[in-house]
Coordinates of C-alpha atoms in Angstrom, one line a residue:
R23 CA 28.3 165.4 -84.3
F24 CA 26.6 166.6 -88.8
T25 CA 27.8 169.1 -91.1
W26 CA 25.9 170.9 -93.5
R27 CA 25.8 170.4 -98.1
R28 CA 23.9 171.8 -100.5
T29 CA 20.4 169.7 -101.8
G30 CA 20.7 171.4 -105.0
R31 CA 16.9 173.1 -103.8
Q32 CA 16.0 176.6 -102.9
N33 CA 13.4 177.4 -100.9
A34 CA 10.3 179.0 -102.8
E35 CA 9.4 181.2 -100.4
T36 CA 12.7 182.5 -99.9
G37 CA 14.8 181.6 -102.7
E38 CA 17.4 180.2 -99.6
D39 CA 18.8 176.8 -100.6
I40 CA 17.9 173.7 -98.7
L41 CA 20.2 172.2 -96.9
A42 CA 20.3 168.6 -95.4
K43 CA 22.3 167.8 -92.2
Q44 CA 25.6 164.8 -93.6
Y45 CA 26.3 162.6 -90.5
P46 CA 29.9 161.4 -90.6
P47 CA 30.1 157.2 -90.8
Q48 CA 31.5 156.6 -87.3
G49 CA 31.8 152.7 -88.3
G50 CA 29.1 151.0 -86.5
F51 CA 28.7 153.6 -84.0
R52 CA 26.0 154.7 -85.2
T53 CA 23.9 151.7 -85.5
D54 CA 24.8 150.4 -82.0
P55 CA 21.9 149.9 -79.7
Y56 CA 24.0 151.2 -77.6
S57 CA 25.3 154.3 -79.1
P58 CA 21.9 156.9 -77.3
V59 CA 23.8 156.4 -74.2
V60 CA 26.8 157.6 -75.3
R61 CA 25.6 159.8 -76.9
A62 CA 23.3 161.0 -73.4
L63 CA 26.1 161.5 -71.7
E64 CA 27.1 165.5 -73.4
D65 CA 24.0 167.9 -74.2
Y66 CA 25.0 169.3 -77.4
D67 CA 23.3 172.5 -79.2
E68 CA 22.1 172.0 -82.7
S69 CA 21.8 175.5 -83.2
T70 CA 25.6 176.9 -81.9
G71 CA 27.3 173.1 -82.7
Q72 CA 28.7 173.3 -78.8
A73 CA 28.2 170.4 -76.7
S74 CA 28.1 170.3 -72.9
R75 CA 29.1 167.9 -70.1
A76 CA 24.9 166.0 -69.4
A77 CA 24.4 166.4 -65.6
I78 CA 25.5 162.5 -64.2
F79 CA 28.7 164.3 -65.1
T80 CA 28.5 166.7 -61.3
E81 CA 25.3 165.6 -60.1
R82 CA 22.8 162.1 -59.6
V83 CA 20.2 162.1 -61.7
V84 CA 18.3 159.1 -60.7
A85 CA 17.4 158.4 -56.8
P86 CA 16.4 155.5 -55.2
R87 CA 12.6 154.6 -54.9
R88 CA 11.4 155.2 -51.6
P89 CA 8.7 153.3 -51.4
R90 CA 5.5 153.9 -48.9
T91 CA 4.9 151.1 -46.2
S92 CA 1.8 153.2 -44.6
A93 CA -0.8 155.5 -45.3
E94 CA -2.9 157.4 -43.2
T95 CA -6.1 157.8 -44.7
P96 CA -7.9 155.0 -47.2
A97 CA -7.6 157.8 -49.8
E98 CA -3.7 158.1 -49.4
A99 CA -3.5 154.0 -49.5
L100 CA -6.1 153.8 -53.1
A101 CA -3.2 156.4 -54.2
I102 CA -0.3 154.5 -53.4
C103 CA -1.6 151.4 -54.6
L104 CA -2.8 152.5 -57.7
D105 CA 0.5 154.3 -57.7
T106 CA 2.1 150.6 -57.4
Y107 CA -0.2 148.1 -59.0
G108 CA -2.4 150.7 -61.5
V109 CA -5.7 148.1 -60.2
V110 CA -7.0 148.1 -56.4
N111 CA -5.0 145.3 -54.7
T112 CA -7.3 145.0 -51.2
D113 CA -4.2 143.0 -49.6
H114 CA -1.4 146.4 -50.3
I115 CA -4.0 148.5 -49.1
A116 CA -5.0 146.5 -46.1
A117 CA -0.7 146.6 -45.5
L118 CA -0.7 150.4 -45.7
L119 CA -3.4 150.6 -43.8
Q120 CA -2.5 148.0 -40.6
T121 CA -6.3 146.7 -40.9
D122 CA -7.1 143.2 -41.9
P123 CA -7.7 142.6 -45.9
A124 CA -12.3 141.7 -45.2
D125 CA -12.0 145.5 -43.9
V126 CA -10.7 147.0 -46.6
R127 CA -13.7 147.4 -48.8
D128 CA -15.7 149.1 -46.0
Q129 CA -13.3 151.4 -45.6
L130 CA -12.9 152.3 -49.1
G131 CA -16.3 153.0 -48.7
D132 CA -17.4 155.5 -52.7
L133 CA -13.9 155.5 -53.4
V134 CA -14.3 152.5 -55.4
F135 CA -16.9 150.9 -56.6
E136 CA -17.4 146.8 -57.6
E137 CA -18.3 146.2 -61.1
P138 CA -20.9 143.3 -61.9
A139 CA -21.2 141.0 -64.4
R140 CA -22.8 142.9 -68.0
A141 CA -23.3 142.6 -71.1
D142 CA -21.1 145.2 -73.8
Q143 CA -19.9 145.0 -77.3
S144 CA -17.6 142.3 -76.9
G145 CA -19.5 140.2 -74.7
T146 CA -18.9 140.1 -71.3
V147 CA -16.5 141.5 -68.7
A148 CA -13.3 140.3 -68.5
E149 CA -13.9 140.5 -64.3
P150 CA -16.8 140.6 -63.2
G151 CA -16.6 141.8 -59.2
R152 CA -13.3 143.4 -59.3
L153 CA -12.6 146.5 -57.7
V154 CA -12.5 149.6 -60.3
V155 CA -11.6 153.4 -59.0
A156 CA -15.2 155.5 -58.4
A157 CA -13.8 157.5 -61.4
E158 CA -13.1 154.8 -64.2
Y159 CA -17.2 153.1 -63.1
L160 CA -18.5 156.7 -63.3
S161 CA -17.6 157.0 -66.3
G162 CA -18.2 154.9 -69.9
N163 CA -20.7 154.2 -71.1
V164 CA -23.0 154.8 -68.1
R165 CA -26.2 153.7 -69.3
S166 CA -25.3 149.7 -69.7
K167 CA -23.6 150.0 -66.6
L168 CA -27.0 151.3 -64.4
A169 CA -28.5 148.7 -66.6
A170 CA -25.9 146.0 -65.1
A171 CA -25.7 147.5 -61.5
E172 CA -30.2 147.3 -61.3
A173 CA -30.2 143.8 -62.7
A174 CA -26.9 142.8 -60.2
A175 CA -29.3 144.8 -57.5
D176 CA -32.4 142.9 -57.3
A177 CA -30.3 139.1 -56.4
D178 CA -28.1 141.3 -54.0
P179 CA -28.8 144.1 -52.4
R180 CA -25.0 145.4 -52.4
F181 CA -25.2 146.8 -55.8
Q182 CA -27.9 149.0 -54.5
R183 CA -24.8 151.5 -54.0
N184 CA -24.2 151.1 -57.6
V185 CA -27.2 152.4 -58.5
D186 CA -27.3 155.4 -56.2
A187 CA -24.2 156.4 -57.7
L188 CA -24.7 156.4 -60.9
R189 CA -28.9 156.7 -61.6
P190 CA -27.3 161.1 -60.8
I191 CA -25.1 161.0 -63.7
I192 CA -27.3 159.5 -66.4
P193 CA -27.2 162.3 -69.0
S194 CA -31.0 163.6 -69.1
D195 CA -32.8 162.3 -72.3
L196 CA -33.4 164.2 -75.5
G197 CA -36.5 164.7 -77.0
P198 CA -38.2 164.5 -80.3
A199 CA -37.2 169.0 -80.8
E200 CA -33.9 167.9 -79.8
I201 CA -32.9 165.4 -82.2
H202 CA -32.6 165.8 -85.9
A203 CA -33.9 163.0 -88.0
R204 CA -32.8 162.5 -91.8
L205 CA -32.3 159.8 -93.9
G206 CA -29.4 157.7 -93.1
A207 CA -29.2 158.4 -89.7
P208 CA -27.5 154.6 -88.3
W209 CA -29.8 155.0 -85.3
I210 CA -33.1 154.1 -87.9
S211 CA -33.8 151.1 -89.7
A212 CA -34.8 150.6 -92.8
D213 CA -37.9 149.3 -92.1
H214 CA -39.1 152.7 -90.8
V215 CA -37.3 153.9 -94.0
Q216 CA -39.8 151.7 -96.1
Q217 CA -42.3 152.9 -93.6
F218 CA -41.8 155.9 -94.5
L219 CA -41.2 156.0 -98.3
R220 CA -44.5 153.6 -99.1
E221 CA -46.9 155.8 -97.5
T222 CA -45.5 158.8 -98.7
L223 CA -45.2 158.1 -102.5
E224 CA -48.6 156.1 -102.0
D225 CA -46.8 152.2 -103.5
P226 CA -46.8 149.8 -101.0
R227 CA -44.8 147.3 -103.2
L228 CA -41.3 149.8 -102.6
R229 CA -38.6 147.9 -100.9
V230 CA -35.3 149.5 -98.7
E231 CA -32.2 146.9 -98.5
H232 CA -30.0 148.2 -96.7
A233 CA -26.2 146.4 -97.1
G234 CA -24.8 147.6 -93.9
G235 CA -23.0 151.0 -93.8
N236 CA -23.4 153.7 -95.8
I237 CA -24.5 151.5 -98.9
W238 CA -29.0 151.2 -99.1
K239 CA -30.9 150.5 -102.4
V240 CA -34.3 151.5 -102.9
Q241 CA -37.0 150.2 -105.5
G242 CA -40.0 151.4 -106.3
A243 CA -42.7 151.8 -109.3
G244 CA -40.9 155.9 -109.4
T245 CA -43.6 156.1 -112.0
S246 CA -46.9 158.4 -110.3
V247 CA -47.6 161.5 -109.5
A248 CA -46.1 161.6 -105.3
A249 CA -42.8 160.3 -107.0
T250 CA -42.3 162.7 -110.2
S251 CA -43.9 165.6 -109.1
T252 CA -44.4 166.2 -105.5
W253 CA -41.9 164.5 -103.4
G254 CA -39.1 164.4 -107.6
T255 CA -38.6 164.8 -111.2
T256 CA -39.5 162.8 -113.6
R257 CA -35.7 163.1 -114.9
R258 CA -35.5 162.0 -111.0
A259 CA -38.0 159.9 -109.2
A260 CA -38.6 160.1 -105.5
P261 CA -37.4 156.3 -105.1
D262 CA -34.0 157.5 -106.3
L263 CA -33.1 160.5 -104.9
A264 CA -34.5 158.9 -101.4
E265 CA -31.4 156.4 -102.0
A266 CA -29.3 159.3 -103.0
A267 CA -30.1 161.0 -99.1
L268 CA -29.3 157.4 -97.7
E269 CA -26.2 157.2 -98.8
Q270 CA -25.7 161.1 -98.4
R271 CA -25.0 161.4 -102.4
S272 CA -25.7 164.3 -104.2
V273 CA -27.7 164.4 -107.2
R274 CA -26.8 165.5 -110.5
V275 CA -29.2 165.5 -113.8
Y276 CA -26.8 165.8 -116.8
D277 CA -28.3 166.0 -120.5
E278 CA -26.2 163.5 -123.7
D279 CA -25.9 164.9 -127.3
E280 CA -25.6 162.3 -129.8
D281 CA -21.8 162.0 -129.8
G282 CA -23.1 161.2 -126.9
R283 CA -21.4 164.1 -124.5
R284 CA -22.7 165.3 -121.6
W285 CA -23.0 168.5 -119.5
L286 CA -24.8 169.1 -116.7
N287 CA -28.8 170.6 -116.8
T288 CA -28.6 173.3 -113.9
T289 CA -32.1 173.2 -114.0
E290 CA -33.3 169.5 -114.0
T291 CA -30.5 169.5 -111.3
L292 CA -31.9 172.3 -108.8
A293 CA -35.3 170.5 -109.2
A294 CA -34.4 167.7 -107.8
Q295 CA -31.6 168.6 -104.7
E296 CA -34.8 170.9 -104.3
K297 CA -37.1 167.5 -104.2
M298 CA -34.6 166.1 -102.0
A299 CA -34.9 168.6 -99.9
A300 CA -38.2 168.4 -98.9
L301 CA -38.4 164.2 -98.7
D302 CA -35.1 164.8 -96.2
A303 CA -37.5 167.0 -94.5
R304 CA -40.7 165.6 -94.8
F305 CA -38.5 162.4 -93.2
G306 CA -37.6 164.5 -89.7
E307 CA -41.1 165.5 -89.3
W308 CA -42.9 162.1 -90.1
V309 CA -40.1 160.2 -87.7
W310 CA -41.9 161.6 -84.6
E311 CA -45.6 162.0 -85.6
D312 CA -46.5 159.1 -84.0
P313 CA -46.1 158.7 -80.8
Q314 CA -45.2 154.6 -80.4
R315 CA -42.7 155.3 -83.0
A316 CA -41.3 158.4 -81.8
E317 CA -40.9 157.1 -78.2
H318 CA -39.1 154.1 -79.2
L319 CA -36.6 155.7 -81.8
A320 CA -36.0 158.5 -78.7
R321 CA -35.6 155.4 -76.7
V322 CA -32.7 153.9 -79.4
Y323 CA -30.9 157.0 -79.7
N324 CA -30.8 157.8 -75.8
E325 CA -28.7 154.5 -75.2
R326 CA -27.1 155.1 -78.5
F327 CA -26.0 158.3 -78.7
N328 CA -26.8 159.7 -75.5
A329 CA -25.6 157.9 -72.6
I330 CA -21.2 158.8 -72.1
V331 CA -19.6 159.9 -69.2
L332 CA -16.5 161.2 -69.6
R333 CA -13.6 160.3 -67.2
S334 CA -11.4 163.2 -65.5
Y335 CA -7.9 162.0 -64.6
D336 CA -5.3 163.4 -62.0
G337 CA -2.2 161.8 -61.7
S338 CA -1.0 163.8 -59.0
E339 CA -0.7 160.4 -57.1
L340 CA 1.9 159.0 -60.0
T341 CA 5.4 158.7 -58.3
L342 CA 7.0 158.3 -61.7
P343 CA 10.5 156.0 -60.4
G344 CA 13.3 156.6 -63.1
I345 CA 12.9 159.6 -64.1
A346 CA 15.8 161.7 -63.5
E347 CA 16.4 163.9 -60.6
T348 CA 17.4 167.5 -62.7
F349 CA 14.3 166.9 -65.2
P350 CA 11.9 169.3 -65.0
P351 CA 8.7 168.6 -62.9
L352 CA 6.0 167.7 -65.3
R353 CA 2.7 169.6 -65.7
P354 CA -1.0 168.5 -64.2
H355 CA -1.8 167.6 -68.0
Q356 CA 1.0 165.8 -68.2
R357 CA 0.2 163.7 -65.6
A358 CA -3.0 163.3 -66.5
A359 CA -2.8 162.3 -69.5
I360 CA -0.5 159.3 -68.5
A361 CA -3.3 158.7 -66.0
R362 CA -5.2 158.0 -68.7
M363 CA -2.8 155.8 -70.8
I364 CA -2.4 153.3 -67.5
S365 CA -6.2 152.9 -67.5
E366 CA -7.6 153.0 -70.4
P367 CA -6.2 150.2 -73.1
A368 CA -6.2 152.7 -76.1
V369 CA -5.1 156.7 -76.3
G370 CA -4.9 159.9 -77.8
L371 CA -3.2 162.7 -77.1
F372 CA -4.1 164.9 -79.4
H373 CA -2.1 168.0 -77.6
E374 CA -0.8 171.1 -79.7
V375 CA 2.7 171.7 -80.6
G376 CA 5.4 172.3 -77.1
A377 CA 2.4 170.6 -74.8
G378 CA 4.9 167.8 -74.0
K379 CA 3.4 164.7 -76.3
T380 CA 7.3 163.1 -76.2
V381 CA 7.1 163.3 -72.0
E382 CA 4.3 161.7 -71.8
M383 CA 5.2 158.8 -74.6
I384 CA 7.8 158.1 -73.3
A385 CA 6.8 158.1 -69.3
G386 CA 3.7 156.8 -70.0
A387 CA 5.2 153.5 -71.8
M388 CA 7.7 153.0 -68.8
E389 CA 5.5 153.5 -66.5
L390 CA 3.5 150.8 -68.4
K391 CA 6.7 148.5 -68.2
R392 CA 6.9 149.3 -64.7
L393 CA 3.0 147.7 -64.0
G394 CA 3.8 144.8 -65.9
M395 CA 1.1 146.1 -68.4
V396 CA 3.1 145.3 -71.0
R397 CA 6.5 144.1 -71.7
K398 CA 7.9 144.9 -75.0
P399 CA 7.0 148.9 -76.1
A400 CA 7.7 150.4 -79.3
I401 CA 7.5 154.1 -80.1
V402 CA 7.3 154.9 -83.9
V403 CA 8.8 158.1 -84.6
P404 CA 9.4 160.2 -88.1
N405 CA 12.5 159.6 -90.2
H406 CA 14.4 162.5 -88.7
M407 CA 13.6 162.2 -85.3
L408 CA 15.1 159.0 -83.9
D409 CA 18.6 160.2 -82.2
Q410 CA 16.4 163.1 -81.1
F411 CA 13.8 161.2 -79.4
A412 CA 16.3 158.2 -77.9
A413 CA 18.2 161.7 -76.6
E414 CA 14.8 162.9 -75.2
F415 CA 14.3 158.8 -73.7
L416 CA 17.7 158.6 -72.1
A417 CA 17.6 162.3 -70.6
L418 CA 14.0 161.5 -69.2
Y419 CA 15.2 158.3 -67.8
P420 CA 18.8 157.6 -67.5
R421 CA 19.0 154.0 -66.8
A422 CA 16.0 153.3 -69.6
N423 CA 17.9 150.2 -71.8
I424 CA 16.3 151.1 -75.3
L425 CA 17.3 150.0 -78.7
P426 CA 16.6 152.8 -81.5
A427 CA 16.2 151.4 -85.4
G428 CA 16.4 153.0 -88.3
R429 CA 16.2 152.4 -91.7
D430 CA 19.0 150.7 -92.9
D431 CA 19.0 148.7 -89.4
L432 CA 15.4 146.9 -91.8
S433 CA 17.9 147.3 -95.1
A434 CA 17.8 143.7 -96.4
Q435 CA 21.3 143.0 -94.6
R436 CA 20.7 143.6 -91.3
R437 CA 17.3 142.9 -90.7
R438 CA 17.8 139.4 -89.2
D439 CA 20.0 141.7 -86.4
F440 CA 17.8 143.9 -85.5
V441 CA 14.7 140.9 -84.4
A442 CA 17.2 138.5 -82.5
R443 CA 18.9 141.5 -80.8
A444 CA 14.6 143.0 -80.2
A445 CA 13.2 139.3 -79.7
T446 CA 16.0 138.3 -77.4
G447 CA 16.2 142.0 -75.7
D448 CA 14.9 143.0 -72.4
W449 CA 14.0 146.6 -74.3
D450 CA 12.4 148.5 -71.6
A451 CA 11.4 150.1 -75.3
I452 CA 12.0 149.7 -78.9
I453 CA 12.4 153.1 -80.7
L454 CA 11.4 152.9 -84.5
T455 CA 11.5 155.1 -87.2
R456 CA 8.0 155.0 -89.1
S457 CA 9.9 153.7 -92.7
A458 CA 11.7 151.0 -90.6
F459 CA 8.2 149.7 -89.3
T460 CA 6.3 149.5 -92.4
K461 CA 9.0 147.1 -93.4
L462 CA 8.9 144.8 -90.3
P463 CA 6.2 142.8 -92.3
M464 CA 3.5 140.2 -90.7
S465 CA 3.6 136.7 -91.0
V466 CA 1.8 135.2 -94.5
E467 CA -1.0 133.6 -92.1
T468 CA -1.1 136.8 -90.2
Q469 CA -2.1 138.7 -93.4
T470 CA -4.4 136.4 -95.0
R471 CA -6.7 136.2 -91.5
Y472 CA -6.8 140.0 -91.6
E473 CA -7.8 140.6 -95.2
E474 CA -10.6 137.8 -95.2
R475 CA -11.7 139.0 -91.7
E476 CA -11.8 141.9 -93.4
S477 CA -13.9 140.4 -96.6
A478 CA -15.7 138.9 -94.0
R479 CA -17.9 141.8 -93.3
V480 CA -18.9 142.5 -97.0
R481 CA -19.8 138.6 -97.2
A482 CA -22.0 138.8 -94.3
W483 CA -23.9 142.1 -96.3
L484 CA -23.5 139.7 -99.8
E485 CA -25.7 137.0 -97.9
D486 CA -28.1 140.1 -96.7
L487 CA -28.5 140.6 -99.8
N488 CA -29.0 137.5 -101.4
A489 CA -31.4 136.3 -99.0
S490 CA -33.6 139.1 -100.0
G491 CA -34.0 136.0 -103.1
E492 CA -33.4 139.7 -106.4
R493 CA -30.4 140.5 -107.6
S494 CA -30.0 144.2 -107.0
L495 CA -27.4 146.6 -107.7
N496 CA -25.9 147.0 -104.4
V497 CA -24.8 143.0 -105.0
K498 CA -23.2 143.3 -108.1
R499 CA -21.3 146.5 -106.5
M500 CA -20.5 144.3 -102.9
E501 CA -19.3 141.7 -105.4
G502 CA -16.7 143.9 -107.2
I503 CA -15.5 145.0 -103.5
L504 CA -14.9 141.4 -102.4
A505 CA -13.0 140.8 -105.4
R506 CA -10.8 144.2 -105.3
A507 CA -10.2 143.5 -101.5
E508 CA -9.1 139.5 -102.7
E509 CA -6.7 140.8 -105.3
R510 CA -5.4 143.0 -103.6
L511 CA -4.3 140.5 -100.7
K512 CA -2.7 138.7 -103.7
E513 CA -0.6 141.1 -104.6
K514 CA 0.4 141.9 -100.6
L515 CA 1.4 138.1 -100.0
D516 CA 3.1 138.5 -103.7
K517 CA 5.2 141.5 -102.2
I518 CA 6.9 139.0 -99.5
K519 CA 10.1 138.6 -100.2
D520 CA 11.5 136.9 -96.8
P521 CA 8.4 135.8 -94.8
G522 CA 11.0 134.2 -92.0
L523 CA 11.2 138.1 -91.0
T524 CA 8.2 139.6 -88.9
F525 CA 6.3 141.6 -87.0
E526 CA 5.3 138.7 -84.1
Q527 CA 8.3 137.8 -83.6
T528 CA 9.9 141.2 -82.4
G529 CA 8.1 140.2 -79.4
I530 CA 6.4 143.8 -79.6
D531 CA 3.3 144.1 -77.5
W532 CA 2.3 148.0 -77.3
L533 CA 2.8 150.9 -80.0
A534 CA 2.8 154.6 -79.4
I535 CA 2.6 156.3 -83.1
D536 CA 3.6 159.4 -83.0
E537 CA 2.7 162.5 -85.0
A538 CA -0.8 159.9 -85.9
H539 CA -2.3 161.9 -88.1
D540 CA 0.4 160.8 -90.6
F541 CA -1.1 157.3 -90.9
K542 CA -4.8 158.1 -92.2
N543 CA -7.2 157.3 -94.7
L544 CA -8.0 153.3 -93.8
R545 CA -10.2 151.5 -95.9
T546 CA -13.4 153.0 -96.0
L547 CA -16.7 151.3 -97.8
S548 CA -19.0 154.6 -98.3
N549 CA -21.2 155.8 -101.2
I550 CA -20.2 159.4 -99.9
P551 CA -18.7 161.2 -102.8
D552 CA -14.8 161.9 -101.4
A553 CA -15.5 159.8 -98.1
A554 CA -14.7 155.8 -99.6
V555 CA -11.0 155.4 -99.3
P556 CA -9.8 152.4 -101.2
G557 CA -7.2 152.3 -98.2
A558 CA -3.6 153.6 -97.6
D559 CA -0.8 150.8 -97.3
R560 CA 0.5 152.8 -94.4
A561 CA -2.8 153.0 -92.7
T562 CA -3.4 149.7 -93.3
D563 CA -0.1 148.2 -91.9
L564 CA -0.4 149.9 -89.3
H565 CA -4.4 148.2 -88.4
M566 CA -3.2 145.2 -89.2
K567 CA -0.6 145.4 -86.7
L568 CA -2.7 146.8 -84.0
E569 CA -5.7 144.3 -84.8
Y570 CA -3.1 141.3 -84.3
L571 CA -1.9 142.6 -80.8
R572 CA -5.8 143.1 -80.1
E573 CA -6.1 139.5 -81.0
R574 CA -3.0 137.9 -79.1
H575 CA -2.2 140.7 -76.1
G576 CA -5.7 142.0 -75.8
G577 CA -7.4 145.3 -75.7
R578 CA -4.8 147.2 -74.1
V579 CA -2.6 147.4 -77.4
G580 CA -1.7 151.4 -77.7

């Protein structure tokens, strides 16, 4: 399989030589898309270097699925239906119960709910009136679901059962004593901040601008006693401190000598920090002093942050056809994770090491493929895990048709062959190393559209600021961000050497990312120290591909 070679480096802690695996050339066998099937014919122990025949030589590892054609109860029929289709199918449930499809809805009772049309952040529900299982309907943003159910019940009494089921699970409203209000909180508008500063600093002409995100601007006189003594200092006036608090920036005061050298003035800095903390504390009290304002802000907070009920998953109804009978039974939390992958458009599996994420990713991808929810899933793994992951995939699903691709498979000479194989083959899964994944570029058109969409937010903020009729520091800051974004797009497009070979052409429509924390540091606009992120190339590349998949295939992308 491999030999060990010295790298010339030593372990800093133990002083031992660091070794690396060296694989034999094997001609073109290693790069053949079907080579994992051959390697899976033996169980290889890397620690001993010994191999033994796989179980397929001595016993049956894949048994034909025994479809269930009948059910004793509606709950059993619903479980079988979900395992078969992933959604509620009344015709199939009727066949299992040997009853009329028109009677299925009444027999299911509170096991399912009919979902009324409701507005959300993306518009409206795609399929108003569809039947969903109770676990799905009675979770998520239940406040918005209750509002939609109440509106639907006014027009159609049959939705009253939805209202009756949702009301008991609505989270209890939090009151002012349980809500911490601070300057810069996203649920408090700029108008309220402006009103507070005008009253507190006795400056009726003070203005507060909120460009978006964490970018604020406070313009005030800053010369009154309230601004320079009560709530500020002579070196850092209250409007300046308020802006820093809104943007969650630290405050420092520096002195400068005749030669231009600067040093921290600790006395003035501590004084300014104390005044900023006092101003923020006063804002937390002021917010709740007016009953009407307190009621409004408490309602906004509860609707935005106190509306979610988490869904529980079981997964016991899953039969997972195709799994090798010799494979150890899946644990309950693994079945729950697979059920969640089927039910939700995007899932994060944040388990501890050794909890079985690999099996969850593989089984989840195969179930989504079987149910027709995705057509060509791809799994991105660390570079050194390609062979091991492919072997585990085939150990779990011996009959799976997979296409593994390492960095060499996407070299300049072989990239066309891989894209052609990926596009033309009916693969159960495409397994990509991290390097191979990043070597698959997006088309020029997709990259341009992505950067323009990202820049559109900055342009919208600029339009809002320019509408005020005044040139502020925020405007200059936004213009600088926009210019840098456009320059970054130009640099990316100049790097594309082979625009005819792109990620879009592979036909991949779903991604599973192993060790997703390695794709962190997506571009973030912020004035908070250490929070503003220019954007790592790896994170931007993944986000661009996910946005493309959402645009083309909807929300279920990984």
